[in-house]
Structure formats: structure tokens, C-alpha cells
Amino acid sequence: MTDSDSDLSTITDEIKELDKEYGELKKYYQEYQEKLSEVQAMQKKCSSLANHQARKYKQLTENLKRTSSQLPNDSDDNEQQKLKKELKERGKVCTEVFDSLPRTGGALLHVIVGKVSVSLLSKAERWDYKEDYEHFKFYMTIICLLLAIFNTFLLQSSTSEILIRFFDAIMHFLLVWWYCTLVLRESILAHNGSRIRGWWVIHHYLSVVLSGILLIWPESITYQLFRNKFMVFSLYLCGVQLIQYYYQSGCLYRLRALGEKADMYITVEGFQKWMWRGLSFLLPFLFGGYIFQLYNAYFLFQLSFHPDCNEWMVPAASLIFFILFLGNMSTTLRVVIDKLASTKKALAKQNKKKE
């Protein structure tokens, strides 16, 4: 017998040894296909029922509000609160059902990844993705902070202009990539149950455009006049974001442990109602950042009238900084005013009950 015949015999024996395992694979694969068909049928059924239930509970909640406003003041408030709580709980269950079912993403995800499901079906998968997003944001903030320190303090004026512009371009490109990635990840998180305010999504879209403008801004007098101010602004912004991440993460962990917040709540650059208790000390830092944005907008606006200003990037960046200031300031002030109003209302109701 030749060596080739011996090798063929060995391969034949190994194939026969795998026969039993191969049979099990075919069996389990067939069962998997059957179960998958059953799961898909159940998903469609759950989606139909949850849609109907959510629609009905929304109507009942509106009816309850209308009925409560027409009832006399001495009517049974406990019964109304009980019904309101039950409707809220059932609506929450419907939302959880929607979040656990596969569905295609929104317009942005549809354009970028196509008509595919971006749903994370288990709580563990959603939690892992959210945690990965938080870690990504944290590490990228540190990298941008280190780059801003390097560009501001370590690159001296005696350094080659080409080298300075090279490191500036690295930072601007990193910011473009970072904000593009944040937009995509936040779209997936929102699709899977994270509550992200509309303005903060728009904020990241504008940040992508602004970073792109800074990236393509050619070497010029206007660029050099604004460069150091932007690097100092980046230093301040990264510092505030690190403080926010540290305290928001701790606050969210505590609220989740108490059952007051869902697992998919994420840290944000701004201020939201759940941060009021324990994180209101962050407000001066946030308002400082917003004033810095207004200053950048004003400086760039003045710079656009400079005799040597020939770049359209100057007025464009000024406009975006001003829009960011308006959006951030108005959104945060609205949260603060709403929270103060609700606190005042709760205190008045408490005093009325004591009387």
C-alpha cells in the first residue's frame, strides 16, 4: 500500500467517526429552523398585540385626564392615581415588548446600513452595547483631551507650521470620526430603548459638520487667530465631559438599583431631569461651556470681517457655534425651569394636603 492510499484510508476513517456528530448537527439544525419559524410567528403576534394594547392605553390615559379635569375637587383622588399608575405600568410593558422585537432602524440607519434589523433582542445584549458605548465615549474623551493638551502646550510657536497643522488635522479628523460614530451608535441605542433627547442628537450632527469645517479650513491668518482659542475650548469641553461621565455614571447606577431608571439610560453631554438630585452642581460648568460657544461664535463673526479673511469656513463655523449655544442653553434652561415648576407644584400640593 502506498502512502497516498494510507492517507485516503485515514481520511475515510475520520469521516466515518464524524458520521454520528454530523447526524446530530442535521437534526439540531432542522429543529433550529422549526423553532426559528415559531419564534418569528410569535414575534409578529406579539407586535400586533402590543400595538393594539399601546394604542388603547394611550386613548384611556387621555380619557382619564379629561375625566379627572371634569370631576369635583372632593372626588376620590386615590382611585384616579391607581388607574393612572396601572395604565403607566401597562404602557411600560408594551414598550419593553417593542424593544425586544426585531425591527428595521430609522431613516439614518436605513440609509447607512440598509433595511436590516438593528434590534438587540436580549436585555444582556442591549446592556453590553450600552456599556460599550459609554466606555467608547470615555476613552475617546481622554484621547481628545491629551491631543488638545499636546496641541496647546507642547507644540511651540517655533515648531514647524507643517507639523503643527499635521497634528491639528489629526485632532479634527478624530473629532469627525468620533461624532459620526456617536451618531450611529446613539441611533442604534435609541432604536433599542435608550431615551435620548432630540436636541442632543442634532447637537452631534452639527458637531460632525463643525469638525469637518475645521478639518478642511486651509492654513491662513484666520485659522491661526482662532486655533489656540479652539484648543482651549476643547480642553475645557473634554474636562467637563469627563466630570459629567464620572458623576452621571454613579447617579445612573444608583437610580437603576432603586428601580427609578431603566437600564438603557445613557450619560449625555447636557443636563436632564434625573440629574437634578445630586448633579445640579454641574450646571455652572455646563453654562460656562455654553458661554464659551457664544464667545467662539462672536469671535468668528468678527473675524469674518478681517481684511485677510477669504474663507467661507469662518462665517459657517460662527453660525454653527451660535446654533450650538442656542440649542444647548435653551434645552438646559427648559429642563431647569420645568424641574423648578414641578417641585413648586409638588410642594403646593403637599401643603394643601396638610391643611
Coordinates of C-alpha atoms in Angstrom, one line a residue:
M1 CA 0.0 0.0 0.0
T2 CA 1.3 3.4 -1.0
D3 CA 1.4 6.5 1.3
S4 CA -1.4 8.1 -0.7
D5 CA -3.6 5.0 -0.2
S6 CA -2.8 5.1 3.6
D7 CA -3.8 8.9 3.7
L8 CA -7.1 8.2 1.9
S9 CA -7.9 5.4 4.3
T10 CA -7.2 7.7 7.3
I11 CA -9.4 10.4 5.9
T12 CA -12.2 7.9 5.2
D13 CA -12.0 6.6 8.8
E14 CA -12.1 10.1 10.2
I15 CA -15.2 10.9 8.1
K16 CA -16.9 7.8 9.5
E17 CA -16.0 8.8 13.0
L18 CA -17.8 12.2 12.3
D19 CA -21.0 10.4 11.0
K20 CA -22.7 10.4 14.4
E21 CA -21.9 14.1 15.1
Y22 CA -22.9 15.0 11.6
G23 CA -26.3 13.3 12.1
E24 CA -26.8 15.3 15.3
L25 CA -25.9 18.5 13.5
K26 CA -28.5 17.9 10.8
K27 CA -31.1 17.0 13.5
Y28 CA -30.4 20.1 15.6
Y29 CA -30.3 22.4 12.6
Q30 CA -33.7 21.1 11.5
E31 CA -35.1 21.7 15.0
Y32 CA -33.5 25.2 15.0
Q33 CA -35.2 26.1 11.7
E34 CA -38.6 24.9 13.1
K35 CA -38.1 26.8 16.3
L36 CA -37.0 29.9 14.3
S37 CA -40.2 29.8 12.3
E38 CA -42.2 29.5 15.5
V39 CA -40.3 32.5 17.1
Q40 CA -40.9 34.6 14.0
A41 CA -44.6 33.8 14.1
M42 CA -44.7 34.7 17.8
Q43 CA -42.8 37.9 17.2
K44 CA -45.5 39.0 14.7
K45 CA -48.2 38.1 17.1
C46 CA -46.6 40.0 20.0
S47 CA -46.0 43.0 17.8
S48 CA -49.7 43.0 16.7
L49 CA -51.0 42.7 20.3
A50 CA -48.6 45.2 21.7
N51 CA -49.6 47.8 19.0
H52 CA -53.2 47.3 19.8
Q53 CA -52.7 47.5 23.6
A54 CA -50.4 50.6 23.4
R55 CA -53.0 52.4 21.2
K56 CA -55.8 51.6 23.6
Y57 CA -53.8 52.5 26.8
K58 CA -52.9 55.9 25.1
Q59 CA -56.6 56.5 24.5
L60 CA -57.6 55.5 28.0
T61 CA -54.9 57.8 29.5
E62 CA -56.3 60.7 27.5
N63 CA -59.8 59.8 28.6
L64 CA -58.7 59.6 32.2
K65 CA -57.1 63.1 32.1
R66 CA -60.2 64.6 30.5
T67 CA -62.5 62.9 33.1
S68 CA -60.2 63.9 36.0
S69 CA -60.4 67.6 35.0
Q70 CA -64.2 67.5 35.0
L71 CA -64.6 65.8 38.4
P72 CA -65.2 67.9 41.6
N73 CA -62.3 68.6 43.9
D74 CA -63.6 66.3 46.7
S75 CA -63.7 63.3 44.4
D76 CA -61.7 60.2 45.2
D77 CA -58.1 61.1 44.1
N78 CA -56.7 57.7 45.1
E79 CA -58.8 55.8 42.5
Q80 CA -57.6 58.2 39.8
Q81 CA -54.0 57.7 40.8
K82 CA -54.4 54.0 41.0
L83 CA -55.8 53.9 37.4
K84 CA -53.1 56.3 36.2
K85 CA -50.4 54.1 37.7
E86 CA -51.8 50.9 36.2
L87 CA -52.1 52.5 32.7
K88 CA -48.5 53.7 33.0
E89 CA -47.2 50.3 34.1
R90 CA -49.0 48.5 31.2
G91 CA -47.7 51.1 28.7
K92 CA -44.2 50.4 30.0
V93 CA -44.7 46.7 29.4
C94 CA -45.8 47.4 25.8
T95 CA -42.7 49.5 25.3
E96 CA -40.5 46.7 26.6
V97 CA -42.2 44.3 24.2
F98 CA -41.5 46.6 21.3
D99 CA -37.8 47.0 22.4
S100 CA -37.4 43.2 22.4
L101 CA -38.8 42.6 18.9
P102 CA -36.6 42.9 15.8
R103 CA -37.4 45.8 13.5
T104 CA -35.5 48.0 11.0
G105 CA -33.8 51.2 12.1
G106 CA -34.8 54.8 11.4
A107 CA -34.0 56.9 8.3
L108 CA -30.3 57.4 9.1
L109 CA -29.7 53.7 9.8
H110 CA -31.7 52.7 6.7
V111 CA -29.5 54.9 4.5
I112 CA -26.2 53.7 6.0
V113 CA -26.7 50.0 6.8
G114 CA -29.8 49.3 4.6
K115 CA -33.1 47.7 5.5
V116 CA -31.8 45.3 8.2
S117 CA -32.8 44.8 11.8
V118 CA -30.5 46.6 14.3
S119 CA -32.6 45.3 17.3
L120 CA -30.7 43.7 20.2
L121 CA -33.2 41.1 21.3
S122 CA -32.0 40.3 24.8
K123 CA -31.5 42.6 27.8
A124 CA -27.9 41.3 28.2
E125 CA -27.1 42.3 24.6
R126 CA -28.6 45.8 25.0
W127 CA -26.8 46.3 28.3
D128 CA -23.5 45.2 26.8
Y129 CA -23.9 47.5 23.8
K130 CA -24.8 50.4 26.0
E131 CA -21.8 49.8 28.3
D132 CA -19.5 49.6 25.2
Y133 CA -20.9 52.9 24.0
E134 CA -20.2 54.5 27.4
H135 CA -16.6 53.1 27.5
F136 CA -16.0 54.3 23.9
K137 CA -17.2 57.8 24.8
F138 CA -15.0 57.9 27.9
Y139 CA -11.8 56.7 26.2
M140 CA -12.3 59.0 23.2
T141 CA -12.7 62.0 25.5
I142 CA -9.4 61.1 27.2
I143 CA -7.7 60.8 23.8
C144 CA -9.1 64.1 22.6
L145 CA -8.1 65.8 25.9
L146 CA -4.5 64.5 25.6
L147 CA -4.4 65.7 22.0
A148 CA -5.7 69.1 23.0
I149 CA -3.1 69.4 25.7
F150 CA -0.3 68.4 23.3
N151 CA -1.5 70.8 20.6
T152 CA -1.9 73.7 23.0
F153 CA 1.1 73.4 25.3
L154 CA 3.7 71.1 23.7
L155 CA 3.6 72.4 20.1
Q156 CA 5.6 75.6 20.5
S157 CA 5.4 78.5 18.0
S158 CA 9.0 77.6 17.0
T159 CA 7.7 74.3 15.7
S160 CA 7.3 73.8 12.0
E161 CA 4.0 75.1 10.7
I162 CA 3.5 71.9 8.7
L163 CA 4.0 69.8 11.8
I164 CA 1.5 71.9 13.8
R165 CA -1.1 71.7 11.0
F166 CA -0.5 67.9 10.8
F167 CA -1.4 67.4 14.5
D168 CA -4.3 69.8 14.2
A169 CA -5.6 67.8 11.3
I170 CA -5.3 64.5 13.3
M171 CA -7.4 66.1 16.1
H172 CA -10.0 67.5 13.7
F173 CA -10.3 64.2 11.8
L174 CA -10.6 62.3 15.1
L175 CA -13.5 64.6 16.1
V176 CA -15.2 64.0 12.7
W177 CA -14.9 60.2 13.1
W178 CA -15.9 60.4 16.8
Y179 CA -19.1 62.3 16.3
C180 CA -20.0 60.3 13.2
T181 CA -19.6 57.1 15.3
L182 CA -21.6 58.6 18.2
V183 CA -24.5 59.5 15.8
L184 CA -24.6 55.9 14.5
R185 CA -24.3 54.3 18.0
E186 CA -26.9 56.6 19.5
S187 CA -29.3 55.8 16.7
I188 CA -28.9 52.1 17.5
L189 CA -29.3 52.8 21.2
A190 CA -32.4 54.9 20.7
H191 CA -33.8 52.1 18.5
N192 CA -33.2 49.6 21.3
G193 CA -34.9 51.7 24.1
S194 CA -32.4 54.4 25.2
R195 CA -34.2 57.7 25.8
I196 CA -32.1 60.3 24.0
R197 CA -33.4 63.9 23.7
G198 CA -33.8 65.1 20.1
W199 CA -31.6 68.1 20.6
W200 CA -28.6 66.0 21.7
V201 CA -28.8 64.0 18.5
I202 CA -29.0 67.2 16.4
H203 CA -26.1 68.5 18.5
H204 CA -23.9 65.6 17.3
Y205 CA -24.9 66.2 13.7
L206 CA -23.9 69.8 14.0
S207 CA -20.6 68.8 15.7
V208 CA -19.9 66.5 12.7
V209 CA -20.3 69.4 10.3
L210 CA -18.3 71.8 12.5
S211 CA -15.4 69.3 12.9
G212 CA -15.5 68.8 9.1
I213 CA -15.2 72.5 8.5
L214 CA -12.3 72.8 10.9
L215 CA -10.6 69.9 9.1
I216 CA -10.8 71.5 5.6
W217 CA -10.1 75.0 6.8
P218 CA -6.9 75.9 4.9
E219 CA -3.8 77.3 6.5
S220 CA -4.3 81.1 6.8
I221 CA -4.2 84.0 9.2
T222 CA -7.8 83.5 10.2
Y223 CA -7.1 79.8 11.1
Q224 CA -4.0 80.8 13.2
L225 CA -6.0 83.5 15.0
F226 CA -8.8 81.0 16.0
R227 CA -6.6 77.9 16.5
N228 CA -5.5 78.5 20.1
K229 CA -9.0 79.5 21.2
F230 CA -10.4 76.3 19.8
M231 CA -7.8 74.2 21.5
V232 CA -8.5 75.8 24.9
F233 CA -12.3 75.3 24.2
S234 CA -11.6 71.6 23.5
L235 CA -9.6 71.3 26.7
Y236 CA -12.5 72.8 28.8
L237 CA -15.1 70.7 27.0
C238 CA -13.2 67.4 27.4
G239 CA -12.7 68.2 31.1
V240 CA -16.4 68.9 31.7
Q241 CA -17.4 65.8 29.8
L242 CA -15.1 63.6 32.0
I243 CA -16.6 65.1 35.1
Q244 CA -20.1 64.5 33.7
Y245 CA -19.3 60.9 32.8
Y246 CA -17.9 60.2 36.3
Y247 CA -20.8 61.6 38.2
Q248 CA -23.6 60.7 35.8
S249 CA -22.5 57.0 35.7
G250 CA -22.6 56.9 39.5
C251 CA -26.0 58.6 39.6
L252 CA -27.5 56.3 36.9
Y253 CA -26.1 53.2 38.8
R254 CA -27.9 54.3 42.0
L255 CA -31.2 55.2 40.2
R256 CA -31.1 51.8 38.4
A257 CA -30.5 50.0 41.7
L258 CA -33.5 51.8 43.2
G259 CA -35.7 50.9 40.1
E260 CA -36.2 54.6 39.2
K261 CA -34.5 54.4 35.8
A262 CA -34.4 51.8 33.1
D263 CA -31.1 50.1 32.2
M264 CA -30.8 51.8 28.8
Y265 CA -30.5 55.4 30.1
I266 CA -27.1 56.8 29.0
T267 CA -24.8 59.6 30.0
V268 CA -25.2 62.8 28.0
E269 CA -23.3 66.0 27.4
G270 CA -26.1 68.2 28.7
F271 CA -28.5 68.2 31.7
Q272 CA -31.7 66.2 32.2
K273 CA -34.3 66.0 34.9
W274 CA -32.9 62.8 36.5
M275 CA -29.7 64.7 37.2
W276 CA -31.3 67.3 39.4
R277 CA -30.8 65.3 42.6
G278 CA -27.1 65.2 43.2
L279 CA -25.8 66.6 39.9
S280 CA -27.1 70.2 39.9
F281 CA -23.5 71.3 40.8
L282 CA -22.6 70.5 37.2
L283 CA -24.8 73.4 35.9
P284 CA -22.2 76.2 36.3
F285 CA -19.7 74.1 34.3
L286 CA -22.2 73.5 31.6
F287 CA -23.3 77.1 31.4
G288 CA -19.6 78.0 31.2
G289 CA -19.2 75.8 28.2
Y290 CA -22.2 77.3 26.5
I291 CA -20.9 80.9 27.1
F292 CA -17.6 79.7 25.6
Q293 CA -19.5 78.6 22.5
L294 CA -21.2 82.0 22.3
Y295 CA -17.8 83.7 22.6
N296 CA -16.4 81.4 19.7
A297 CA -19.4 82.4 17.6
Y298 CA -18.8 86.1 18.3
F299 CA -15.1 85.9 17.7
L300 CA -15.5 84.1 14.4
F301 CA -18.2 86.6 13.3
Q302 CA -15.8 89.5 14.0
L303 CA -13.0 87.5 12.2
S304 CA -15.2 87.2 9.1
F305 CA -14.7 91.0 8.6
H306 CA -10.9 90.7 8.8
P307 CA -9.2 92.1 5.7
D308 CA -7.4 88.8 5.1
C309 CA -10.4 86.6 5.6
N310 CA -11.2 84.9 2.3
E311 CA -12.5 81.5 3.7
W312 CA -16.2 80.6 3.9
M313 CA -15.4 78.4 6.9
V314 CA -15.2 81.4 9.2
P315 CA -18.9 82.6 9.0
A316 CA -20.0 78.9 8.7
A317 CA -18.3 77.9 11.9
S318 CA -19.6 81.1 13.6
L319 CA -23.1 80.2 12.7
I320 CA -22.8 76.6 13.9
F321 CA -21.2 77.7 17.2
F322 CA -24.1 80.1 17.7
I323 CA -26.7 77.4 16.9
L324 CA -25.0 75.1 19.4
F325 CA -25.1 77.8 22.1
L326 CA -28.8 78.5 21.5
G327 CA -29.8 74.8 21.5
N328 CA -27.7 73.8 24.5
M329 CA -28.7 76.8 26.6
S330 CA -32.4 76.7 25.8
T331 CA -32.6 72.9 26.3
T332 CA -30.8 73.1 29.7
L333 CA -32.8 76.1 30.8
R334 CA -36.1 74.4 29.9
V335 CA -35.1 71.3 32.0
V336 CA -34.2 73.6 35.0
I337 CA -37.4 75.7 34.7
D338 CA -39.6 72.5 34.3
K339 CA -38.0 70.9 37.3
L340 CA -38.4 74.0 39.5
A341 CA -42.0 74.3 38.4
S342 CA -42.8 70.7 39.2
T343 CA -41.0 71.0 42.5
K344 CA -43.0 74.1 43.4
K345 CA -46.3 72.3 42.3
A346 CA -45.4 69.3 44.4
L347 CA -44.7 71.5 47.5
A348 CA -48.0 73.4 47.0
K349 CA -49.9 70.1 46.8
Q350 CA -48.2 68.8 49.9
N351 CA -49.1 72.0 51.8
K352 CA -52.7 71.8 50.6
K353 CA -52.9 68.2 52.0
K354 CA -51.6 69.3 55.4
E355 CA -54.2 72.0 55.6

